[in-house]
Amino acid sequence: MSNVFAIIIGAAVLTFLIRYLPLSILHERRLPMLVEKFLSYTPLGVLAALATQSVFWKEGHFYSGLPNFYLLGAIVSVALGVATRKLGIVVIGGIGTVALATFIARLLV
Amino acid sequence: MVVKSNQGGIGDIIEGIRDGLLFIPLYLPIALAYAVLAKIAGLSSLETVLWSAAVFAGMSQLASLNILMLGGGFFEVMITTLLVNLRHGFISLSLAPYSRGLSRKLLPIIGFTIATPSIGQIPARTEKEGSIKAYWLSTQICQYTQFVLFTLLGIWLGRMVPPDWKGVVSFAAPASYIGLTMPLLVSKPKAGLVVALTASVTGLGLCFSMNPGLAVIIAATIGASVGLFIKERDNV
């Protein structure tokens, strides 16, 4: 694979432009109120959509299989998030739940 | 309580690094998986770590390796990179209002190290006291450094996580996304909930007809648009 370096450089330039240009163009420019409000909501939308996809979408297919340990982990994570609002607790609690469920499931098989 | 200056002190930097380290469970499995797959795809160690250091987008790197192994070339990898990383452009767009107080000279480095957690971290941070500049730079550079170091670790250790536990560790990604939404939800409870639910359902539904990365962008756009129609009590 002699062209791997070309691919890496191409991907690097492309990714940098994707990340830098919106920041640079909108820097110091006041946006209309409605747009600012819209942009204050988009982070939530991105995070919620990503989380939902990783629970229900696996390898290009809707994951309807039960038991869905990720769903269980997500429910616990949301509950911990509401109760504590601490990122570390949410992450550790979520992974712990999925690990425990996986461990128990393997004992039963 | 320490009084923080606008210029940002050591306290902000430490806070940024500390929050950045919270994402070890997010970066470690992606970097390890990428490094292992890169070896299978036939990349040299130098190429493997260079890709992480130059691009810093694990999901697009993994997808690109898949494309390469399927026989794709430069063009196919560029399209994949564009589609998977387009959400970073969206994140950058959403973060632009928070960058107003910062010097223009800092934007290239901030842009280069933008990652998904930033979209939760930076808005949540502005709800608190302290300098956004020092926090923003330190937390993103911390995450970038982790990613490159974990790629090296993956190259040498091969597999640290047993294959049948990889699914468990990977839950770090959705768990951290959920954790990051909380401060945003608390600041706008009613509209926030509507935005989150709309984006969740739309983002999943759109997966049936398009690339999931693109689905996230469209879902967030629809969710945020719907949110505009919801009136918060304490209209901010």
Coordinates of C-alpha atoms in Angstrom, one line a residue:
Chain A
M1 CA 0.0 0.0 0.0
S2 CA 2.2 2.8 -1.3
N3 CA -0.5 5.3 -1.4
V4 CA -1.4 5.1 2.3
F5 CA 0.6 8.3 3.0
A6 CA -1.4 10.1 0.3
I7 CA -4.6 8.9 1.8
I8 CA -3.5 9.9 5.3
I9 CA -2.6 13.4 4.1
G10 CA -5.8 13.7 2.2
A11 CA -7.9 12.6 5.1
A12 CA -6.0 14.9 7.4
V13 CA -6.5 18.0 5.2
L14 CA -10.2 17.2 4.7
T15 CA -10.9 16.6 8.3
F16 CA -9.1 19.7 9.4
L17 CA -11.1 21.8 6.9
I18 CA -14.4 20.2 8.1
R19 CA -13.5 21.2 11.7
Y20 CA -11.8 24.5 11.2
L21 CA -13.9 26.3 8.5
P22 CA -17.2 26.6 10.4
L23 CA -15.4 27.8 13.5
S24 CA -13.4 30.3 11.5
I25 CA -16.2 31.7 9.4
L26 CA -18.6 32.2 12.3
H27 CA -16.0 33.5 14.7
E28 CA -16.8 37.1 15.8
R29 CA -19.9 37.2 13.7
R30 CA -23.1 37.7 15.6
L31 CA -25.8 35.4 14.3
P32 CA -29.5 36.2 14.3
M33 CA -31.2 35.3 17.6
L34 CA -33.1 32.4 16.1
V35 CA -30.0 30.8 14.6
E36 CA -28.1 31.2 18.0
K37 CA -31.0 29.5 19.7
F38 CA -31.0 26.8 17.1
L39 CA -27.3 26.2 17.6
S40 CA -27.8 26.0 21.4
Y41 CA -30.0 23.0 20.7
T42 CA -27.9 21.2 18.1
P43 CA -25.4 19.7 20.6
L44 CA -28.2 18.0 22.5
G45 CA -29.6 16.7 19.2
V46 CA -26.2 15.3 18.1
L47 CA -25.5 13.6 21.4
A48 CA -29.0 12.1 21.8
A49 CA -29.0 10.8 18.2
L50 CA -25.5 9.2 18.6
A51 CA -26.5 7.6 21.9
T52 CA -29.7 6.2 20.5
Q53 CA -28.0 4.9 17.4
S54 CA -25.3 3.0 19.4
V55 CA -28.0 1.3 21.5
F56 CA -30.3 0.3 18.6
W57 CA -28.2 0.2 15.5
K58 CA -25.5 -2.5 15.2
E59 CA -23.4 -3.2 12.1
G60 CA -25.8 -1.6 9.7
H61 CA -29.0 -3.2 11.1
F62 CA -31.7 -2.3 13.5
Y63 CA -30.8 -4.2 16.7
S64 CA -34.1 -5.6 18.0
G65 CA -32.5 -8.6 19.7
L66 CA -33.3 -9.1 23.4
P67 CA -31.8 -8.8 25.9
N68 CA -30.3 -5.5 24.8
F69 CA -27.6 -4.9 27.4
Y70 CA -26.9 -1.5 25.9
L71 CA -30.5 -0.5 26.5
L72 CA -30.2 -1.6 30.1
G73 CA -26.9 0.4 30.4
A74 CA -28.5 3.4 28.8
I75 CA -31.5 3.4 31.2
V76 CA -29.1 3.2 34.2
S77 CA -26.9 5.9 32.7
V78 CA -29.9 8.2 32.3
A79 CA -31.0 7.5 35.8
L80 CA -27.5 8.2 37.2
G81 CA -27.3 11.3 35.1
V82 CA -30.6 12.7 36.4
A83 CA -29.6 11.9 40.0
T84 CA -26.0 13.0 40.0
R85 CA -25.2 15.0 36.8
K86 CA -21.7 13.7 37.1
L87 CA -20.1 12.4 33.8
G88 CA -17.7 10.0 35.5
I89 CA -20.5 8.3 37.5
V90 CA -22.6 8.0 34.4
V91 CA -19.8 6.4 32.4
I92 CA -18.6 4.0 35.1
G93 CA -22.2 3.1 36.2
G94 CA -23.2 2.5 32.5
I95 CA -20.2 0.3 31.7
G96 CA -20.6 -1.5 35.1
T97 CA -24.2 -2.3 34.3
V98 CA -23.4 -3.7 30.8
A99 CA -20.4 -5.7 32.3
L100 CA -22.6 -7.1 35.0
A101 CA -25.4 -8.0 32.6
T102 CA -22.9 -9.7 30.3
F103 CA -21.2 -11.5 33.1
I104 CA -24.6 -12.9 34.5
A105 CA -25.7 -13.8 31.0
R106 CA -22.5 -15.9 30.5
L107 CA -23.0 -17.6 33.8
L108 CA -26.5 -18.7 32.7
V109 CA -25.5 -20.0 29.3
Chain B
M1 CA -13.1 28.9 46.2
V2 CA -10.3 30.1 43.9
V3 CA -11.1 33.2 41.9
K4 CA -10.5 32.5 38.3
S5 CA -9.2 35.3 36.0
N6 CA -10.6 35.7 32.5
Q7 CA -7.3 34.8 31.0
G8 CA -7.4 31.4 32.6
G9 CA -5.2 30.0 35.2
I10 CA -3.7 26.7 36.1
G11 CA -7.0 25.7 37.8
D12 CA -8.8 25.9 34.4
I13 CA -6.1 23.9 32.7
I14 CA -6.2 21.2 35.4
E15 CA -10.0 21.1 35.2
G16 CA -9.8 20.7 31.4
I17 CA -7.3 17.8 31.7
R18 CA -9.3 16.2 34.4
D19 CA -12.4 16.2 32.3
G20 CA -10.4 15.1 29.3
L21 CA -9.2 12.1 31.2
L22 CA -12.8 11.1 31.9
F23 CA -12.9 10.1 28.2
I24 CA -10.2 7.4 28.5
P25 CA -13.0 4.8 28.3
L26 CA -14.1 6.5 25.1
Y27 CA -10.7 6.8 23.3
L28 CA -9.0 3.6 24.6
P29 CA -11.4 1.1 22.9
I30 CA -11.6 3.0 19.6
A31 CA -7.8 3.5 19.4
L32 CA -7.1 -0.1 20.3
A33 CA -9.6 -1.4 17.8
Y34 CA -8.2 0.9 15.1
A35 CA -4.6 -0.1 15.8
V36 CA -5.5 -3.8 15.7
L37 CA -7.5 -3.5 12.5
A38 CA -4.7 -1.4 10.9
K39 CA -2.3 -4.2 11.4
I40 CA -4.8 -6.6 9.7
A41 CA -5.2 -4.1 6.8
G42 CA -1.4 -4.2 6.3
L43 CA -0.5 -0.7 7.5
S44 CA 2.9 -0.2 9.0
S45 CA 3.3 1.0 12.6
L46 CA 4.4 4.4 11.4
E47 CA 1.4 4.8 9.1
T48 CA -1.0 3.6 11.8
V49 CA 0.2 6.2 14.4
L50 CA 0.6 8.9 11.7
W51 CA -3.1 8.5 10.7
S52 CA -4.2 9.0 14.3
A53 CA -1.9 12.0 14.8
A54 CA -2.8 13.7 11.6
V55 CA -6.6 13.0 11.5
F56 CA -7.7 12.4 15.2
A57 CA -11.1 10.9 14.2
G58 CA -11.2 7.2 15.3
M59 CA -14.6 6.4 13.7
S60 CA -13.5 7.7 10.3
Q61 CA -10.2 5.9 10.6
L62 CA -11.9 2.6 11.4
A63 CA -14.4 3.1 8.5
S64 CA -11.6 4.0 6.1
L65 CA -9.7 0.8 7.0
N66 CA -12.8 -1.2 6.2
I67 CA -13.0 0.6 2.8
L68 CA -9.3 -0.1 2.1
M69 CA -9.7 -3.8 2.9
L70 CA -12.6 -4.0 0.6
G71 CA -10.3 -2.7 -2.2
G72 CA -11.3 1.0 -2.1
G73 CA -8.8 3.6 -3.0
F74 CA -8.1 7.3 -2.3
F75 CA -11.4 8.6 -3.6
E76 CA -13.5 6.1 -1.7
V77 CA -11.6 6.8 1.6
M78 CA -12.1 10.6 1.1
I79 CA -15.9 10.2 0.7
T80 CA -16.0 8.0 3.7
T81 CA -13.9 10.4 5.8
L82 CA -16.2 13.3 4.6
L83 CA -19.4 11.5 5.5
V84 CA -18.2 10.2 8.9
N85 CA -16.5 13.4 9.9
L86 CA -19.2 15.8 8.7
R87 CA -20.7 15.8 12.1
H88 CA -17.5 17.4 13.4
G89 CA -18.2 20.3 11.0
F90 CA -21.6 20.5 12.6
I91 CA -20.1 20.4 16.1
S92 CA -17.6 23.1 15.0
L93 CA -20.6 25.2 13.7
S94 CA -22.4 24.8 17.0
L95 CA -19.3 25.7 19.0
A96 CA -18.5 28.8 17.0
P97 CA -20.6 31.1 19.3
Y98 CA -18.6 30.0 22.3
S99 CA -15.3 30.9 20.5
R100 CA -16.1 34.7 20.3
G101 CA -13.9 35.7 23.2
L102 CA -10.9 33.8 21.9
S103 CA -8.1 35.0 19.7
R104 CA -8.3 34.0 16.0
K105 CA -4.8 32.5 16.3
L106 CA -6.1 29.8 18.5
L107 CA -8.8 28.7 16.1
P108 CA -6.6 26.3 14.0
I109 CA -5.5 24.4 17.1
I110 CA -9.0 24.3 18.5
G111 CA -10.5 23.2 15.2
F112 CA -7.8 20.5 14.7
T113 CA -8.6 18.9 18.1
I114 CA -12.4 19.2 18.1
A115 CA -14.0 15.9 19.0
T116 CA -17.5 14.7 19.9
P117 CA -17.2 15.4 23.7
S118 CA -16.5 19.1 23.0
I119 CA -20.1 19.6 21.9
G120 CA -21.2 18.7 25.5
Q121 CA -18.2 20.0 27.4
I122 CA -17.8 23.5 26.0
P123 CA -21.5 24.6 26.3
A124 CA -21.7 23.0 29.8
R125 CA -18.5 24.8 30.9
T126 CA -19.8 28.2 29.9
E127 CA -22.6 27.7 32.5
K128 CA -19.8 27.7 35.1
E129 CA -17.2 30.3 36.3
G130 CA -13.7 30.4 34.9
S131 CA -11.9 30.8 31.6
I132 CA -13.2 29.0 28.6
K133 CA -10.0 29.4 26.7
A134 CA -7.7 27.5 29.0
Y135 CA -10.3 24.8 29.6
W136 CA -11.1 24.4 25.9
L137 CA -7.5 24.1 24.8
S138 CA -6.4 21.8 27.7
T139 CA -9.3 19.4 27.5
Q140 CA -9.0 18.9 23.7
I141 CA -5.3 18.6 23.7
C142 CA -5.5 16.2 26.5
Q143 CA -8.0 14.0 24.5
Y144 CA -5.9 14.3 21.3
T145 CA -2.8 13.2 23.2
Q146 CA -4.6 10.3 24.7
F147 CA -5.8 9.1 21.3
V148 CA -2.3 9.1 19.8
L149 CA -0.8 7.4 22.9
F150 CA -3.6 4.8 22.9
T151 CA -2.9 4.1 19.2
L152 CA 0.7 3.4 20.1
L153 CA -0.5 1.2 23.0
G154 CA -2.7 -0.7 20.5
I155 CA 0.1 -1.2 18.1
W156 CA 2.3 -2.8 20.8
L157 CA -0.2 -4.5 23.0
G158 CA -2.3 -5.8 20.2
R159 CA -5.3 -6.7 22.2
M160 CA -5.5 -5.5 25.8
V161 CA -9.3 -6.1 26.0
P162 CA -10.3 -9.7 25.4
P163 CA -12.4 -9.8 22.1
D164 CA -15.5 -11.0 23.9
W165 CA -15.4 -8.0 26.3
K166 CA -14.9 -5.4 23.6
G167 CA -18.6 -4.8 23.4
V168 CA -18.8 -4.0 27.1
V169 CA -16.0 -1.5 27.0
S170 CA -17.4 0.1 23.9
F171 CA -20.5 1.1 25.9
A172 CA -18.2 4.0 27.1
A173 CA -19.3 5.9 24.0
P174 CA -23.1 6.0 24.5
A175 CA -22.6 6.4 28.2
S176 CA -20.5 9.4 27.8
Y177 CA -22.9 10.9 25.3
I178 CA -25.7 10.5 27.8
G179 CA -23.6 12.0 30.6
L180 CA -22.8 15.0 28.4
T181 CA -26.4 15.7 27.7
M182 CA -27.3 16.2 31.3
P183 CA -26.0 19.8 31.9
L184 CA -27.6 20.8 28.6
L185 CA -31.0 19.3 29.6
V186 CA -31.0 20.9 33.0
S187 CA -30.4 24.4 31.5
K188 CA -33.3 24.0 29.1
P189 CA -35.6 21.3 30.5
K190 CA -38.6 21.5 28.3
A191 CA -37.2 22.3 24.9
G192 CA -34.2 20.2 25.7
L193 CA -36.2 17.1 26.2
V194 CA -38.2 17.7 23.0
V195 CA -34.9 18.2 21.1
A196 CA -33.3 15.1 22.5
L197 CA -36.3 12.8 21.9
T198 CA -37.0 14.1 18.4
A199 CA -33.3 13.7 17.4
S200 CA -33.2 10.2 18.9
V201 CA -36.2 8.9 17.0
T202 CA -35.3 10.7 13.8
G203 CA -31.6 9.7 14.0
L204 CA -32.6 6.0 14.4
G205 CA -35.3 6.0 11.7
L206 CA -33.0 7.7 9.1
C207 CA -30.4 4.9 9.6
F208 CA -32.7 2.7 7.5
S209 CA -32.1 4.9 4.4
M210 CA -28.7 6.5 4.8
N211 CA -25.3 6.6 6.4
P212 CA -25.7 6.8 10.2
G213 CA -23.2 9.8 10.4
L214 CA -25.4 11.8 7.9
A215 CA -28.5 10.6 9.8
V216 CA -27.1 12.3 13.0
I217 CA -26.6 15.6 11.3
I218 CA -30.1 15.6 9.8
A219 CA -31.7 14.4 13.1
A220 CA -30.0 17.1 15.1
T221 CA -31.2 19.7 12.6
I222 CA -34.7 18.5 12.8
G223 CA -34.6 18.1 16.6
A224 CA -33.2 21.6 17.1
S225 CA -35.7 23.1 14.7
V226 CA -38.6 21.5 16.6
G227 CA -37.1 22.9 19.9
L228 CA -37.4 26.4 18.6
F229 CA -41.2 26.1 18.9
I230 CA -41.1 25.1 22.6
K231 CA -41.3 28.0 25.0
E232 CA -39.2 27.7 28.1
R233 CA -40.7 29.2 31.3
D234 CA -37.5 31.1 32.2
N235 CA -37.0 32.3 28.7
V236 CA -33.3 32.6 28.3

